[in-house]
Short mmCIF file of C-alpha atoms and ligand atoms in Angstrom, two decimals:
data_model
loop_
_atom_site.label_atom_id
_atom_site.label_comp_id
_atom_site.label_asym_id
_atom_site.label_seq_id
_atom_site.Cartn_x
_atom_site.Cartn_y
_atom_site.Cartn_z
CA MET A 215 27.93 -3.81 15.67
CA HIS A 216 26.25 -0.20 15.35
CA VAL A 217 22.88 -1.41 15.64
CA THR A 218 21.42 -2.58 19.26
CA VAL A 219 18.25 -5.31 18.72
CA ARG A 220 16.95 -5.51 22.32
CA ILE A 221 13.98 -8.10 22.46
CA GLU A 222 12.05 -8.02 25.32
CA VAL A 223 11.05 -11.86 26.65
CA ALA A 224 8.40 -10.60 29.34
CA ARG A 225 6.67 -8.52 26.54
CA ILE A 226 6.18 -11.56 24.41
CA ARG A 227 5.04 -13.32 27.82
CA THR A 228 2.62 -10.54 28.54
CA ASN A 229 1.63 -10.68 25.03
CA ALA A 230 0.45 -14.29 24.86
CA GLU A 231 -1.27 -14.46 28.36
CA ALA A 232 -3.46 -11.32 26.48
CA VAL A 233 -4.20 -13.68 23.62
CA ARG A 234 -5.09 -16.07 26.08
CA ARG A 235 -7.11 -13.70 28.55
CA ARG A 236 -9.01 -12.13 25.55
CA THR A 237 -10.01 -15.39 23.25
CA GLY A 238 -10.21 -18.59 25.82
CA VAL A 239 -9.29 -20.92 23.54
CA PRO A 240 -5.71 -22.77 23.38
CA LEU A 241 -3.01 -20.89 21.64
CA LEU A 242 -0.62 -22.18 18.83
CA ALA A 243 1.88 -19.79 19.04
CA VAL A 244 3.06 -18.88 15.45
CA VAL A 245 7.31 -19.72 15.35
CA LYS A 246 8.24 -19.61 11.82
CA ALA A 247 11.26 -17.27 9.67
CA ASP A 248 13.06 -17.61 13.59
CA ALA A 249 9.79 -16.14 15.28
CA TYR A 250 9.72 -12.87 13.03
CA GLY A 251 12.75 -12.59 14.18
CA LEU A 252 12.65 -12.02 17.71
CA GLY A 253 14.10 -15.87 18.00
CA ALA A 254 12.47 -19.16 18.05
CA ALA A 255 14.13 -20.98 20.31
CA GLN A 256 13.85 -17.62 23.16
CA VAL A 257 10.04 -17.40 22.12
CA ILE A 258 9.32 -21.36 22.65
CA ALA A 259 11.09 -21.66 25.77
CA ALA A 260 9.43 -18.48 27.12
CA LEU A 261 5.87 -19.31 26.20
CA ARG A 262 6.88 -23.04 26.93
CA ASP A 263 3.36 -22.83 29.83
CA LEU A 264 1.30 -20.43 27.77
CA ALA A 265 1.39 -21.52 24.49
CA ASP A 266 -0.11 -25.00 22.88
CA GLY A 267 1.68 -26.04 20.37
CA PHE A 268 4.05 -23.97 18.29
CA CYS A 269 3.60 -23.11 13.92
CA PHE A 270 6.64 -23.73 11.84
CA PHE A 271 6.95 -22.95 8.21
CA SER A 272 8.95 -25.61 7.63
CA PHE A 273 10.35 -28.84 8.58
CA ALA A 274 14.01 -27.91 8.68
CA GLU A 275 12.59 -24.58 11.01
CA ALA A 276 10.73 -27.11 13.58
CA THR A 277 13.81 -29.29 13.17
CA ALA A 278 16.08 -26.53 14.64
CA ALA A 279 13.89 -25.36 17.11
CA ASP A 280 12.83 -28.54 18.73
CA CYS A 281 9.64 -27.79 20.71
CA TRP A 282 9.08 -31.15 22.20
CA ARG A 283 12.29 -31.23 23.60
CA VAL A 284 12.78 -27.62 24.79
CA ALA A 285 9.15 -27.09 25.98
CA GLY A 286 7.38 -30.47 26.07
CA ARG A 287 4.82 -28.74 22.98
CA PRO A 288 3.99 -30.02 19.96
CA GLY A 289 4.35 -28.59 16.55
CA ILE A 290 2.71 -28.13 13.19
CA VAL A 291 4.94 -27.54 9.86
CA MET A 292 2.52 -25.29 7.82
CA GLY A 293 4.52 -25.09 4.38
CA PRO A 294 4.74 -27.94 2.43
CA PRO A 295 5.88 -31.22 3.83
CA GLY A 296 8.05 -32.26 0.74
CA ASP A 297 9.01 -35.79 0.56
CA VAL A 298 10.21 -35.97 4.68
CA PRO A 299 8.60 -38.96 5.99
CA ALA A 300 6.24 -40.14 8.17
CA GLU A 301 8.48 -41.39 11.42
CA ARG A 302 10.91 -38.46 10.97
CA TRP A 303 7.15 -36.00 12.08
CA ARG A 304 6.60 -38.73 14.26
CA GLU A 305 9.63 -38.11 16.10
CA LEU A 306 9.96 -34.74 16.61
CA HIS A 307 6.41 -34.73 17.65
CA VAL A 308 5.61 -32.43 14.61
CA ARG A 309 2.56 -32.58 12.24
CA PRO A 310 2.50 -31.30 8.81
CA ALA A 311 -0.65 -29.47 7.03
CA VAL A 312 -1.07 -30.88 3.66
CA ALA A 313 -2.87 -29.99 0.66
CA THR A 314 -3.92 -32.71 -1.63
CA PRO A 315 -5.31 -36.22 -0.87
CA ALA A 316 -1.96 -37.87 -2.05
CA ASP A 317 0.16 -35.53 0.80
CA ALA A 318 -2.56 -36.77 3.44
CA GLU A 319 -2.71 -40.36 2.18
CA HIS A 320 1.27 -40.52 2.16
CA LEU A 321 1.65 -38.85 5.38
CA VAL A 322 -1.38 -40.67 7.13
CA ALA A 323 1.22 -42.35 10.16
CA ALA A 324 2.32 -38.49 10.93
CA GLU A 325 -1.34 -37.25 11.59
CA PRO A 326 -1.67 -34.64 9.09
CA VAL A 327 -3.69 -31.39 9.79
CA LEU A 328 -5.58 -30.56 6.31
CA MET A 329 -4.87 -27.27 5.28
CA VAL A 330 -7.97 -25.55 3.53
CA ASP A 331 -7.89 -23.03 0.51
CA THR A 332 -10.37 -20.98 1.62
CA GLY A 333 -8.99 -17.86 -0.88
CA GLN A 334 -5.38 -17.76 -0.81
CA GLN A 335 -5.11 -20.27 -2.89
CA ARG A 336 -1.53 -21.08 -1.99
CA PHE A 337 -0.95 -24.20 0.28
CA ALA A 338 -4.19 -25.77 0.84
CA CYS A 339 -6.66 -27.77 -0.22
CA PRO A 340 -9.28 -26.90 -2.93
CA LEU A 341 -12.84 -27.40 -1.45
CA GLU A 342 -13.91 -29.74 -3.88
CA LEU A 343 -10.82 -32.08 -2.83
CA VAL A 344 -11.62 -31.97 1.07
CA ASP A 345 -13.81 -34.38 1.48
CA GLU A 346 -11.53 -36.78 -0.21
CA ALA A 347 -8.32 -35.57 1.62
CA LEU A 348 -10.22 -36.16 4.94
CA ARG A 349 -11.14 -39.79 4.30
CA ARG A 350 -7.69 -40.59 2.28
CA GLY A 351 -5.55 -38.81 5.45
CA SER A 352 -7.89 -39.90 8.15
CA ILE A 353 -7.92 -36.42 9.35
CA ARG A 354 -8.98 -35.71 12.75
CA GLU A 355 -8.29 -31.26 12.98
CA ALA A 356 -8.22 -28.74 9.80
CA MET A 357 -6.68 -25.42 9.59
CA THR A 358 -7.27 -22.24 6.59
CA HIS A 359 -5.13 -18.82 6.37
CA ALA A 360 -7.99 -16.75 6.58
CA SER A 361 -7.72 -12.88 7.28
CA THR A 362 -11.52 -12.17 6.66
CA ILE A 363 -14.58 -13.65 8.59
CA GLU A 364 -15.98 -14.53 5.50
CA GLN A 365 -13.08 -16.69 4.71
CA VAL A 366 -13.61 -18.35 8.21
CA ARG A 367 -17.31 -19.14 7.47
CA ARG A 368 -16.18 -20.76 4.25
CA PHE A 369 -13.95 -23.02 6.40
CA THR A 370 -16.75 -24.11 9.10
CA ASP A 371 -19.51 -24.62 6.42
CA ILE A 372 -17.41 -27.38 4.67
CA VAL A 373 -14.98 -28.50 7.42
CA GLY A 374 -17.71 -27.54 10.15
CA GLY A 375 -19.74 -30.20 12.46
CA ARG A 376 -17.61 -33.21 11.70
CA GLY A 377 -15.66 -33.17 15.05
CA LEU A 378 -12.47 -32.38 13.70
CA THR A 379 -10.46 -29.84 15.73
CA LEU A 380 -10.39 -26.46 13.77
CA HIS A 381 -8.39 -23.18 13.58
CA ALA A 382 -8.20 -20.96 11.44
CA ALA A 383 -7.29 -17.01 13.08
CA GLY A 384 -3.88 -15.14 13.08
CA THR A 385 -3.91 -12.02 14.93
CA ALA A 386 -6.17 -10.27 12.44
CA LEU A 387 -8.99 -12.58 13.40
CA LEU A 388 -8.03 -12.37 16.81
CA ASP A 389 -11.39 -10.30 17.59
CA GLU A 390 -13.95 -12.08 15.98
CA SER A 391 -14.77 -14.99 18.42
CA ALA A 392 -16.66 -16.48 15.33
CA ALA A 393 -12.98 -16.96 13.86
CA ARG A 394 -11.40 -18.83 17.41
CA LEU A 395 -13.50 -21.88 16.81
CA ASP A 396 -10.84 -24.58 18.75
CA ALA A 397 -7.80 -22.59 19.17
CA VAL A 398 -6.42 -19.83 17.80
CA ARG A 399 -2.29 -19.29 15.57
CA PRO A 400 -1.51 -15.75 16.15
CA GLY A 401 2.37 -14.71 15.18
CA LEU A 402 2.54 -10.95 15.04
CA ALA A 403 0.42 -10.12 18.35
CA LEU A 404 2.62 -12.12 20.40
CA TYR A 405 5.79 -10.16 19.19
CA ARG A 406 4.08 -6.26 18.65
CA GLY A 407 6.25 -4.00 21.53
CA ALA A 408 8.75 -6.51 22.66
CA MET A 409 11.85 -5.64 19.97
CA ARG A 410 13.50 -2.13 19.86
CA VAL A 411 16.40 -1.30 17.31
CA GLY A 412 18.31 1.41 19.06
CA THR A 413 21.71 3.21 17.25
CA ARG A 414 23.73 6.48 17.87
CA LEU A 415 24.19 9.18 15.99
CA VAL A 416 28.35 9.39 14.59
CA GLU A 417 27.94 12.74 12.67
CA VAL A 418 25.38 15.51 13.55
CA ARG A 419 25.61 18.75 11.27
CA ASP A 420 23.71 22.04 10.13
CA LEU A 421 23.53 21.75 6.50
CA ARG A 422 24.32 24.15 3.98
CA GLY A 423 22.11 23.45 1.14
CA PRO A 424 20.75 20.34 0.29
CA ALA A 425 22.13 16.87 1.22
CA GLY A 426 21.89 13.67 0.26
CA TYR A 427 21.32 11.72 -3.36
CA THR A 428 18.18 12.89 -2.75
CA GLY A 429 18.79 16.57 -2.03
CA PHE A 430 16.65 16.63 0.63
CA SER A 431 16.81 19.55 2.78
CA VAL A 432 15.86 20.39 6.65
CA PRO A 433 18.62 23.15 9.00
CA ARG A 434 19.91 20.55 10.88
CA ALA A 435 20.76 16.65 10.23
CA GLY A 436 22.55 13.43 11.46
CA VAL A 437 24.17 10.26 10.52
CA ILE A 438 23.58 6.80 11.51
CA LEU A 439 25.58 3.37 10.82
CA CYS A 440 22.20 1.15 9.19
CA GLY A 441 20.96 1.26 5.71
CA TYR A 442 18.90 -0.57 3.62
CA ALA A 443 21.89 -3.42 3.70
CA ASN A 444 20.17 -3.63 6.91
CA GLY A 445 17.02 -3.65 6.28
CA LEU A 446 16.26 -0.16 6.81
CA ARG A 447 13.74 2.08 4.89
CA ILE A 448 12.32 5.94 5.32
CA GLY A 449 9.98 5.97 8.24
CA PRO A 450 9.53 7.42 11.56
CA CYS A 451 12.00 7.54 14.50
CA THR A 452 13.07 9.40 17.87
CA VAL A 453 16.64 11.62 18.16
CA ASN A 454 16.98 11.48 22.51
CA GLY A 455 13.32 10.51 22.47
CA ARG A 456 11.34 13.20 20.33
CA PRO A 457 9.61 11.93 16.98
CA SER A 458 11.98 12.57 14.39
CA ARG A 459 12.36 11.01 10.72
CA ILE A 460 14.49 8.75 8.41
CA LEU A 461 15.49 11.23 5.94
CA GLU A 462 17.33 9.33 3.02
CA VAL A 463 18.69 5.77 3.37
CA GLY A 464 21.93 4.76 1.76
CA MET A 465 23.19 1.29 1.78
CA GLN A 466 24.77 0.80 5.92
CA SER A 467 23.90 4.56 6.41
CA ALA A 468 20.74 6.65 6.97
CA PHE A 469 20.03 10.57 7.21
CA VAL A 470 17.93 11.48 10.56
CA GLU A 471 16.46 14.96 11.01
CA CYS A 472 17.88 16.22 13.80
CA ALA A 473 17.52 19.71 16.61
CA ALA A 474 19.43 22.04 18.00
CA GLY A 475 20.35 20.22 20.85
CA ASP A 476 21.72 16.76 19.45
CA ARG A 477 24.57 15.65 19.18
CA VAL A 478 26.96 12.89 18.09
CA GLY A 479 26.66 9.61 20.80
CA ASP A 480 22.77 10.13 21.11
CA GLU A 481 20.43 7.92 20.89
CA VAL A 482 17.71 7.17 17.79
CA VAL A 483 15.12 4.35 18.15
CA LEU A 484 14.53 2.76 15.05
CA LEU A 485 11.66 0.11 16.83
CA GLY A 486 10.26 0.36 19.92
CA GLU A 487 8.59 2.94 22.80
CA SER A 488 6.67 5.95 20.65
CA VAL A 489 8.03 3.88 16.93
CA SER A 490 5.12 1.39 16.93
CA GLU A 491 5.05 -1.25 14.49
CA ASP A 492 2.59 -0.08 12.92
CA ALA A 493 3.79 3.05 12.24
CA VAL A 494 6.65 1.91 10.51
CA ALA A 495 4.88 -0.25 8.38
CA ALA A 496 2.55 2.73 7.65
CA ALA A 497 6.16 4.22 6.55
CA TRP A 498 6.91 1.36 4.38
CA GLY A 499 3.73 0.57 2.77
CA SER A 500 4.13 -3.18 3.97
CA PRO A 501 2.53 -5.41 6.73
CA PRO A 502 3.98 -4.70 10.26
CA GLN A 503 5.67 -8.70 10.26
CA THR A 504 7.63 -7.04 7.25
CA VAL A 505 9.61 -4.79 9.70
CA LEU A 506 10.06 -6.98 12.64
CA VAL A 507 11.85 -9.50 10.01
CA GLN A 508 13.85 -6.84 8.15
CA LEU A 509 14.42 -4.48 11.70
CA ALA A 510 15.42 -7.38 13.55
CA ARG A 511 18.46 -8.34 11.15
CA ALA A 512 19.82 -4.29 11.90
CA GLY A 513 22.10 -5.21 14.35
CA GLU A 514 23.34 -8.52 16.93
CA ARG A 515 20.04 -9.62 19.13
CA ALA A 516 20.02 -9.64 22.49
CA TRP A 517 17.21 -11.31 24.93
CA THR A 518 16.11 -9.55 28.18
CA ARG A 519 13.96 -11.31 30.73
C1 PLP B 791 2.04 -16.44 9.26
C2 PLP B 791 0.69 -16.95 9.28
C3 PLP B 791 -0.01 -16.94 10.82
C4 PLP B 791 0.09 -15.81 11.70
O1 PLP B 791 0.12 -14.57 11.01
P1 PLP B 791 0.07 -13.04 12.12
O2 PLP B 791 -0.91 -12.47 10.86
O3 PLP B 791 1.33 -12.83 12.43
O4 PLP B 791 -0.54 -13.46 13.57
C5 PLP B 791 -1.17 -17.68 10.56
N1 PLP B 791 -1.65 -18.77 10.10
C6 PLP B 791 -0.60 -19.12 9.24
C7 PLP B 791 -1.10 -20.42 8.08
C8 PLP B 791 0.10 -18.36 8.88
O5 PLP B 791 1.26 -18.53 8.05
#
């Protein structure tokens, strides 16, 4: 492989410890989409003593990861429950999130969690059906996918004060004490700074005029074997530790701006150290979660303690 994706497990633990300290409530670690590319199996094993539970998107993900066997912690599946029977959820020690009174009743033996719609308008129960769903599913726990504090208020207004366990906050709301409720449910906050993606220059030259498909023009450029087929897009990078940028991305290669001393074999960092998820996300015009899942596929992953 031309690109190395190194995942620092100790950093994920440090992040989880920081979330616990910062919030003071139980931590439900979101490990959907293979823990945003960092490896659900590794993350679950690493957080067995720091997370109170794990959140998946699908039953298939939860089955593959088996957090009860690996870490002795229960799970929640946040996406649609599909037609998996209640006994199978119970065997796995994973509870489905339900969004309709019918699913709540059908899965009552699996102790479903009610997903309340506070604005997302997908996979969640409309406010006017919440009472019926709570009753028919004998619901004891409710959640919402909130991105604003107003959504959290809408949530507690409708399900608060009834003795239910409530959680709403992902990474964006960790600093809002009013959003913490009975648990927090971050993904990104656990993974920031834990993935390093690096590669090496395979060609370097002083350019003679405009280069590439786009005719970009710089005095000196290098080539790396990582392109949009590997999830790369135009953005920041470092060359030999110095801030630089991806000039143009092709299918399986990209041009990188170089300086006089840069040579073939020198290291280009696409994520890590001084190239943060946020810096790359800003260049891509998409959320930092995208950067992790996309660059995790750029090369073979290796986990370090
Ligand atoms: C993905 C997800 C989260 C975690 O989001 P982050 O912003 O990565 O912390 C929390 N809750 C639900 C329902 C989600 O789908």
